[in-house]
mmCIF file of C-alpha atoms in Angstrom:
data_model
loop_
_atom_site.group_PDB
_atom_site.id
_atom_site.type_symbol
_atom_site.label_atom_id
_atom_site.label_comp_id
_atom_site.label_asym_id
_atom_site.label_seq_id
_atom_site.Cartn_x
_atom_site.Cartn_y
_atom_site.Cartn_z
ATOM 1 C CA MET A 471 -0.139 0.134 -0.177
ATOM 2 C CA GLU A 472 2.928 2.266 0.396
ATOM 3 C CA ASP A 473 3.271 2.720 -3.592
ATOM 4 C CA THR A 474 1.032 5.286 -4.195
ATOM 5 C CA VAL A 475 1.357 8.905 -5.683
ATOM 6 C CA TYR A 476 -1.989 10.333 -4.516
ATOM 7 C CA ASP A 477 -2.062 11.965 -1.305
ATOM 8 C CA TYR A 478 -4.359 9.875 0.414
ATOM 9 C CA GLU A 479 -3.888 11.593 4.233
ATOM 10 C CA LYS A 480 -5.228 15.127 2.791
ATOM 11 C CA GLY A 481 -7.147 13.815 -0.082
ATOM 12 C CA ILE A 482 -9.753 12.380 1.565
ATOM 13 C CA PRO A 483 -11.677 13.342 4.747
ATOM 14 C CA ALA A 484 -11.374 11.624 7.532
ATOM 15 C CA GLY A 485 -14.388 9.236 7.389
ATOM 16 C CA PHE A 486 -15.682 10.735 4.302
ATOM 17 C CA TYR A 487 -16.842 7.444 2.520
ATOM 18 C CA ASP A 488 -18.477 6.158 5.720
ATOM 19 C CA LYS A 489 -20.673 9.090 6.485
ATOM 20 C CA VAL A 490 -21.904 8.884 3.090
ATOM 21 C CA TYR A 491 -22.735 5.142 4.118
ATOM 22 C CA ARG A 492 -24.202 6.339 7.065
ATOM 23 C CA GLN A 493 -26.938 8.724 5.093
ATOM 24 C CA GLY A 494 -29.086 4.924 4.846
ATOM 25 C CA ALA A 495 -30.595 5.875 1.600
ATOM 26 C CA GLY A 496 -29.682 7.265 -1.906
ATOM 27 C CA VAL A 497 -27.472 5.731 -4.507
ATOM 28 C CA ARG A 498 -23.860 6.427 -2.942
ATOM 29 C CA PHE A 499 -25.223 4.499 0.100
ATOM 30 C CA SER A 500 -26.180 1.812 -1.709
ATOM 31 C CA TRP A 501 -23.291 1.120 -3.835
ATOM 32 C CA HIS A 502 -21.322 0.914 -0.723
ATOM 33 C CA ASP A 503 -24.028 -1.255 1.223
ATOM 34 C CA LEU A 504 -24.563 -3.589 -1.749
ATOM 35 C CA LYS A 505 -21.327 -4.101 -2.607
ATOM 36 C CA PHE A 506 -20.232 -4.835 1.165
ATOM 37 C CA ARG A 507 -23.288 -7.203 1.390
ATOM 38 C CA THR A 508 -21.731 -8.710 -2.073
ATOM 39 C CA VAL A 509 -18.096 -9.443 -0.079
ATOM 40 C CA ALA A 510 -19.530 -10.512 2.974
ATOM 41 C CA ALA A 511 -21.760 -13.427 1.360
ATOM 42 C CA HIS A 512 -18.615 -14.834 -0.655
ATOM 43 C CA LEU A 513 -16.501 -14.811 3.213
ATOM 44 C CA GLY A 514 -17.692 -18.204 4.188
ATOM 45 C CA THR A 515 -17.802 -17.957 8.346
ATOM 46 C CA PRO A 516 -14.348 -17.161 9.473
ATOM 47 C CA GLN A 517 -12.708 -16.744 12.307
ATOM 48 C CA ARG A 518 -10.520 -14.190 11.681
ATOM 49 C CA VAL A 519 -10.596 -11.206 8.618
ATOM 50 C CA LEU A 520 -7.816 -9.422 7.177
ATOM 51 C CA ASP A 521 -9.418 -6.358 5.385
ATOM 52 C CA ILE A 522 -6.278 -4.672 3.866
ATOM 53 C CA GLY A 523 -7.000 -0.620 2.718
ATOM 54 C CA CYS A 524 -10.055 -0.660 5.299
ATOM 55 C CA GLY A 525 -10.107 3.097 5.151
ATOM 56 C CA PRO A 526 -12.967 4.290 7.495
ATOM 57 C CA GLY A 527 -13.573 0.877 8.530
ATOM 58 C CA THR A 528 -17.405 0.754 7.259
ATOM 59 C CA PHE A 529 -16.914 -3.209 6.146
ATOM 60 C CA ILE A 530 -15.444 -4.466 9.733
ATOM 61 C CA GLY A 531 -17.991 -2.576 11.463
ATOM 62 C CA ASN A 532 -21.150 -3.187 9.737
ATOM 63 C CA TYR A 533 -20.790 -6.390 8.020
ATOM 64 C CA LEU A 534 -18.450 -8.536 10.523
ATOM 65 C CA THR A 535 -20.593 -8.643 13.343
ATOM 66 C CA GLY A 536 -19.314 -11.305 15.790
ATOM 67 C CA VAL A 537 -15.951 -11.828 13.408
ATOM 68 C CA GLU A 538 -12.559 -11.239 14.640
ATOM 69 C CA ALA A 539 -11.566 -8.553 12.087
ATOM 70 C CA LEU A 540 -8.078 -6.484 11.712
ATOM 71 C CA GLY A 541 -8.466 -3.408 9.352
ATOM 72 C CA LEU A 542 -4.893 -1.900 7.642
ATOM 73 C CA ASP A 543 -4.656 1.540 5.983
ATOM 74 C CA ILE A 544 -2.147 3.816 4.985
ATOM 75 C CA SER A 545 -3.608 6.818 6.304
ATOM 76 C CA ALA A 546 -3.679 7.695 9.923
ATOM 77 C CA ALA A 547 -6.763 10.081 9.890
ATOM 78 C CA GLN A 548 -9.348 7.090 8.335
ATOM 79 C CA ILE A 549 -7.923 4.522 11.194
ATOM 80 C CA ASP A 550 -8.102 6.923 13.459
ATOM 81 C CA TYR A 551 -11.660 7.383 12.972
ATOM 82 C CA ALA A 552 -12.213 3.604 12.231
ATOM 83 C CA THR A 553 -11.036 3.079 15.737
ATOM 84 C CA ARG A 554 -12.868 5.952 17.478
ATOM 85 C CA THR A 555 -16.459 4.817 15.202
ATOM 86 C CA TYR A 556 -16.118 0.928 15.365
ATOM 87 C CA GLY A 557 -13.087 0.065 17.381
ATOM 88 C CA SER A 558 -13.468 -2.694 19.781
ATOM 89 C CA ALA A 559 -12.012 -5.608 21.385
ATOM 90 C CA THR A 560 -12.866 -8.309 18.230
ATOM 91 C CA HIS A 561 -12.655 -5.217 15.504
ATOM 92 C CA ARG A 562 -9.269 -3.594 15.794
ATOM 93 C CA PHE A 563 -7.365 -0.845 12.838
ATOM 94 C CA SER A 564 -4.260 0.164 12.298
ATOM 95 C CA THR A 565 -1.365 1.351 9.977
ATOM 96 C CA ARG A 566 0.794 -1.503 10.971
ATOM 97 C CA PRO A 567 2.978 -2.712 7.515
ATOM 98 C CA LEU A 568 1.588 -6.134 6.043
ATOM 99 C CA ALA A 569 5.841 -7.453 6.569
ATOM 100 C CA SER A 570 5.295 -6.910 10.476
ATOM 101 C CA LEU A 571 2.441 -9.398 10.632
ATOM 102 C CA SER A 572 4.285 -11.712 8.706
ATOM 103 C CA GLU A 573 7.332 -11.368 11.157
ATOM 104 C CA THR A 574 4.150 -12.461 13.974
ATOM 105 C CA GLY A 575 3.183 -15.020 12.306
ATOM 106 C CA GLU A 576 -0.015 -14.015 11.972
ATOM 107 C CA ARG A 577 -2.705 -15.517 9.809
ATOM 108 C CA PHE A 578 -6.121 -15.004 8.975
ATOM 109 C CA ASP A 579 -8.917 -17.238 7.232
ATOM 110 C CA VAL A 580 -9.868 -14.580 4.841
ATOM 111 C CA VAL A 581 -8.294 -11.538 3.721
ATOM 112 C CA THR A 582 -10.395 -8.981 1.646
ATOM 113 C CA MET A 583 -8.963 -5.711 -0.506
ATOM 114 C CA VAL A 584 -12.146 -3.756 -1.268
ATOM 115 C CA GLU A 585 -11.422 -1.478 -4.395
ATOM 116 C CA LEU A 586 -7.924 -1.125 -3.377
ATOM 117 C CA ILE A 587 -5.805 -2.552 -6.082
ATOM 118 C CA GLU A 588 -6.826 -0.031 -8.664
ATOM 119 C CA HIS A 589 -4.906 2.382 -6.607
ATOM 120 C CA LEU A 590 -1.811 0.848 -7.478
ATOM 121 C CA ALA A 591 0.838 0.412 -9.908
ATOM 122 C CA PRO A 592 0.591 -3.118 -11.502
ATOM 123 C CA ASP A 593 4.104 -4.290 -9.815
ATOM 124 C CA ALA A 594 2.658 -3.190 -6.660
ATOM 125 C CA ALA A 595 -0.876 -4.038 -6.748
ATOM 126 C CA ILE A 596 1.338 -8.320 -7.298
ATOM 127 C CA ARG A 597 3.631 -7.649 -4.924
ATOM 128 C CA LEU A 598 0.573 -6.938 -2.275
ATOM 129 C CA LEU A 599 -1.387 -9.391 -3.553
ATOM 130 C CA SER A 600 1.318 -11.616 -2.738
ATOM 131 C CA ASP A 601 2.297 -10.245 0.578
ATOM 132 C CA ALA A 602 -1.406 -10.893 1.739
ATOM 133 C CA ARG A 603 -1.384 -14.443 0.476
ATOM 134 C CA ALA A 604 1.283 -15.244 3.268
ATOM 135 C CA LEU A 605 -0.950 -14.104 5.531
ATOM 136 C CA LEU A 606 -3.364 -16.882 4.627
ATOM 137 C CA ALA A 607 -4.395 -20.069 6.642
ATOM 138 C CA PRO A 608 -3.317 -22.918 4.295
ATOM 139 C CA ASN A 609 -7.517 -22.990 3.854
ATOM 140 C CA GLY A 610 -8.022 -19.820 3.602
ATOM 141 C CA ILE A 611 -9.523 -17.431 0.815
ATOM 142 C CA LEU A 612 -9.060 -14.384 -0.962
ATOM 143 C CA VAL A 613 -11.647 -12.209 -1.904
ATOM 144 C CA VAL A 614 -11.115 -8.811 -4.175
ATOM 145 C CA THR A 615 -12.795 -6.105 -5.550
ATOM 146 C CA THR A 616 -12.546 -4.025 -8.465
ATOM 147 C CA PRO A 617 -13.862 -1.200 -11.079
ATOM 148 C CA ASN A 618 -14.337 -3.245 -14.332
ATOM 149 C CA TYR A 619 -13.311 -1.435 -16.942
ATOM 150 C CA ARG A 620 -15.196 -3.708 -19.656
ATOM 151 C CA SER A 621 -18.470 -2.213 -18.289
ATOM 152 C CA LEU A 622 -20.639 1.279 -17.748
ATOM 153 C CA TRP A 623 -17.691 1.800 -14.898
ATOM 154 C CA PRO A 624 -15.764 4.627 -17.052
ATOM 155 C CA LEU A 625 -19.265 6.407 -17.653
ATOM 156 C CA ILE A 626 -19.663 6.182 -13.491
ATOM 157 C CA GLU A 627 -16.506 7.305 -12.866
ATOM 158 C CA LEU A 628 -16.282 10.577 -15.439
ATOM 159 C CA GLY A 629 -19.805 11.362 -13.411
ATOM 160 C CA VAL A 630 -18.038 11.140 -9.706
ATOM 161 C CA ASN A 631 -15.227 13.149 -10.920
ATOM 162 C CA ALA A 632 -17.827 15.462 -12.077
ATOM 163 C CA LEU A 633 -20.079 15.632 -9.218
ATOM 164 C CA SER A 634 -18.805 14.370 -6.289
ATOM 165 C CA PRO A 635 -15.953 16.504 -3.903
ATOM 166 C CA VAL A 636 -13.593 13.461 -4.124
ATOM 167 C CA SER A 637 -12.303 12.645 -7.320
ATOM 168 C CA TYR A 638 -11.100 9.153 -9.246
ATOM 169 C CA LEU A 639 -8.908 11.131 -11.690
ATOM 170 C CA GLU A 640 -5.792 10.811 -9.776
ATOM 171 C CA GLN A 641 -6.113 7.501 -7.836
ATOM 172 C CA HIS A 642 -7.595 5.094 -10.356
ATOM 173 C CA ILE A 643 -3.956 4.305 -11.861
ATOM 174 C CA ASN A 644 -4.453 0.508 -12.896
ATOM 175 C CA LYS A 645 -8.025 -0.305 -14.819
ATOM 176 C CA TYR A 646 -8.922 -3.793 -14.068
ATOM 177 C CA ARG A 647 -10.470 -6.034 -17.129
ATOM 178 C CA ARG A 648 -11.098 -9.582 -15.856
ATOM 179 C CA SER A 649 -8.184 -11.120 -17.869
ATOM 180 C CA LEU A 650 -5.360 -8.677 -16.307
ATOM 181 C CA LEU A 651 -7.140 -9.236 -12.705
ATOM 182 C CA GLY A 652 -6.680 -13.093 -13.374
ATOM 183 C CA GLU A 653 -2.628 -12.409 -14.767
ATOM 184 C CA HIS A 654 -2.237 -10.489 -11.285
ATOM 185 C CA LEU A 655 -3.040 -13.125 -9.080
ATOM 186 C CA SER A 656 -1.504 -15.894 -10.890
ATOM 187 C CA ALA A 657 1.301 -13.688 -10.940
ATOM 188 C CA ALA A 658 1.182 -13.080 -7.116
ATOM 189 C CA GLY A 659 0.977 -17.607 -6.905
ATOM 190 C CA TYR A 660 -2.646 -17.865 -5.859
ATOM 191 C CA ARG A 661 -4.573 -20.794 -6.815
ATOM 192 C CA ASP A 662 -8.295 -21.791 -7.401
ATOM 193 C CA VAL A 663 -8.594 -18.259 -9.171
ATOM 194 C CA SER A 664 -12.281 -17.586 -10.268
ATOM 195 C CA ILE A 665 -13.646 -14.142 -11.153
ATOM 196 C CA ARG A 666 -17.111 -13.050 -11.717
ATOM 197 C CA THR A 667 -18.901 -9.268 -11.834
ATOM 198 C CA ALA A 668 -20.901 -7.378 -9.665
ATOM 199 C CA LEU A 669 -23.123 -4.234 -8.910
ATOM 200 C CA GLY A 670 -25.206 -3.490 -12.140
ATOM 201 C CA LEU A 671 -27.481 -1.065 -12.343
ATOM 202 C CA ALA A 672 -29.326 -1.632 -8.633
ATOM 203 C CA PRO A 673 -27.495 1.025 -6.866
ATOM 204 C CA PHE A 674 -28.856 3.894 -9.334
ATOM 205 C CA ALA A 675 -32.628 2.174 -8.228
ATOM 206 C CA ALA A 676 -32.028 3.522 -4.897
ATOM 207 C CA VAL A 677 -33.682 6.781 -5.936
ATOM 208 C CA PHE A 678 -36.747 5.047 -6.035
ATOM 209 C CA GLY A 679 -36.068 3.841 -2.593
ATOM 210 C CA ARG A 680 -33.722 1.191 -1.100
ATOM 211 C CA GLY A 681 -36.212 -1.630 -1.204
ATOM 212 C CA THR A 682 -36.490 -1.026 -5.414
ATOM 213 C CA ALA A 683 -32.700 -1.191 -5.276
ATOM 214 C CA ASP A 684 -32.877 -4.356 -3.208
ATOM 215 C CA ALA A 685 -34.608 -5.994 -5.700
ATOM 216 C CA LEU A 686 -33.298 -5.128 -9.121
ATOM 217 C CA HIS A 687 -29.756 -6.010 -7.363
ATOM 218 C CA ALA A 688 -31.483 -9.707 -6.526
ATOM 219 C CA LEU A 689 -32.551 -9.751 -10.054
ATOM 220 C CA GLU A 690 -29.505 -8.833 -11.672
ATOM 221 C CA ALA A 691 -27.175 -11.044 -9.413
ATOM 222 C CA GLY A 692 -29.499 -14.092 -10.479
ATOM 223 C CA ALA A 693 -28.395 -13.550 -13.934
ATOM 224 C CA LYS A 694 -24.621 -13.350 -12.450
ATOM 225 C CA HIS A 695 -24.786 -9.730 -14.389
ATOM 226 C CA PHE A 696 -24.924 -10.805 -17.471
ATOM 227 C CA GLY A 697 -21.038 -10.931 -17.255
ATOM 228 C CA MET A 698 -21.160 -6.974 -17.539
ATOM 229 C CA GLY A 699 -21.340 -5.845 -13.818
ATOM 230 C CA ASN A 700 -19.610 -2.652 -12.621
ATOM 231 C CA LEU A 701 -16.909 -4.240 -10.498
ATOM 232 C CA LEU A 702 -15.190 -7.505 -10.904
ATOM 233 C CA LEU A 703 -15.186 -10.002 -7.671
ATOM 234 C CA ALA A 704 -12.685 -12.654 -7.213
ATOM 235 C CA THR A 705 -11.979 -15.526 -4.910
ATOM 236 C CA ALA A 706 -8.750 -17.247 -4.954
ATOM 237 C CA ARG A 707 -6.793 -19.518 -2.682
ATOM 238 C CA PRO A 708 -3.356 -19.424 -1.497
#
């Protein structure tokens, strides 16, 4: 996570995305809620989860109830917010480097990276994926999401850049498609790699209410988003 150019400490206010989530309604809330629900559905029943690039702690704090979880992020401001908002005896947040976890023999049943690797140059993304593999238990699983640049995502990104106070223009430097994500996971040493798409038009249906968004999400998920969802979701084994 250290191989970044964008200044995440100054560029994104502490808790920005969590405050969007806490609105509890609207397109931006629905995007985060459906994304996190989709990720959580692929975790199985883990005892320990490591969330790399946890930001303000929204995923751990709201979707990992009863699970021991550690969230890591390079932004001290986001970690401070996460600790104050969601910290507990079982939900911890830190700026520790991954290497320090390896040195102390830490192992996790699941490692998640939710919309993180697009912020890294390709070599740095592969290195991070490889370092995460070393922290997985033998039967553990990696769950990764990243924008799908073979979908409507580029248009969505243009809209966000124009309308949101936080732009992706300088942040998203690694534009993934299914084949490239598979190549990076293989290069990082993973096996049993499975890549699908997630999140279609459902979040945008939230303008008609949360129930409408949820109903459309169920329909789209049943059709596997016709392989054209706006996110890529990959699972892999160490």
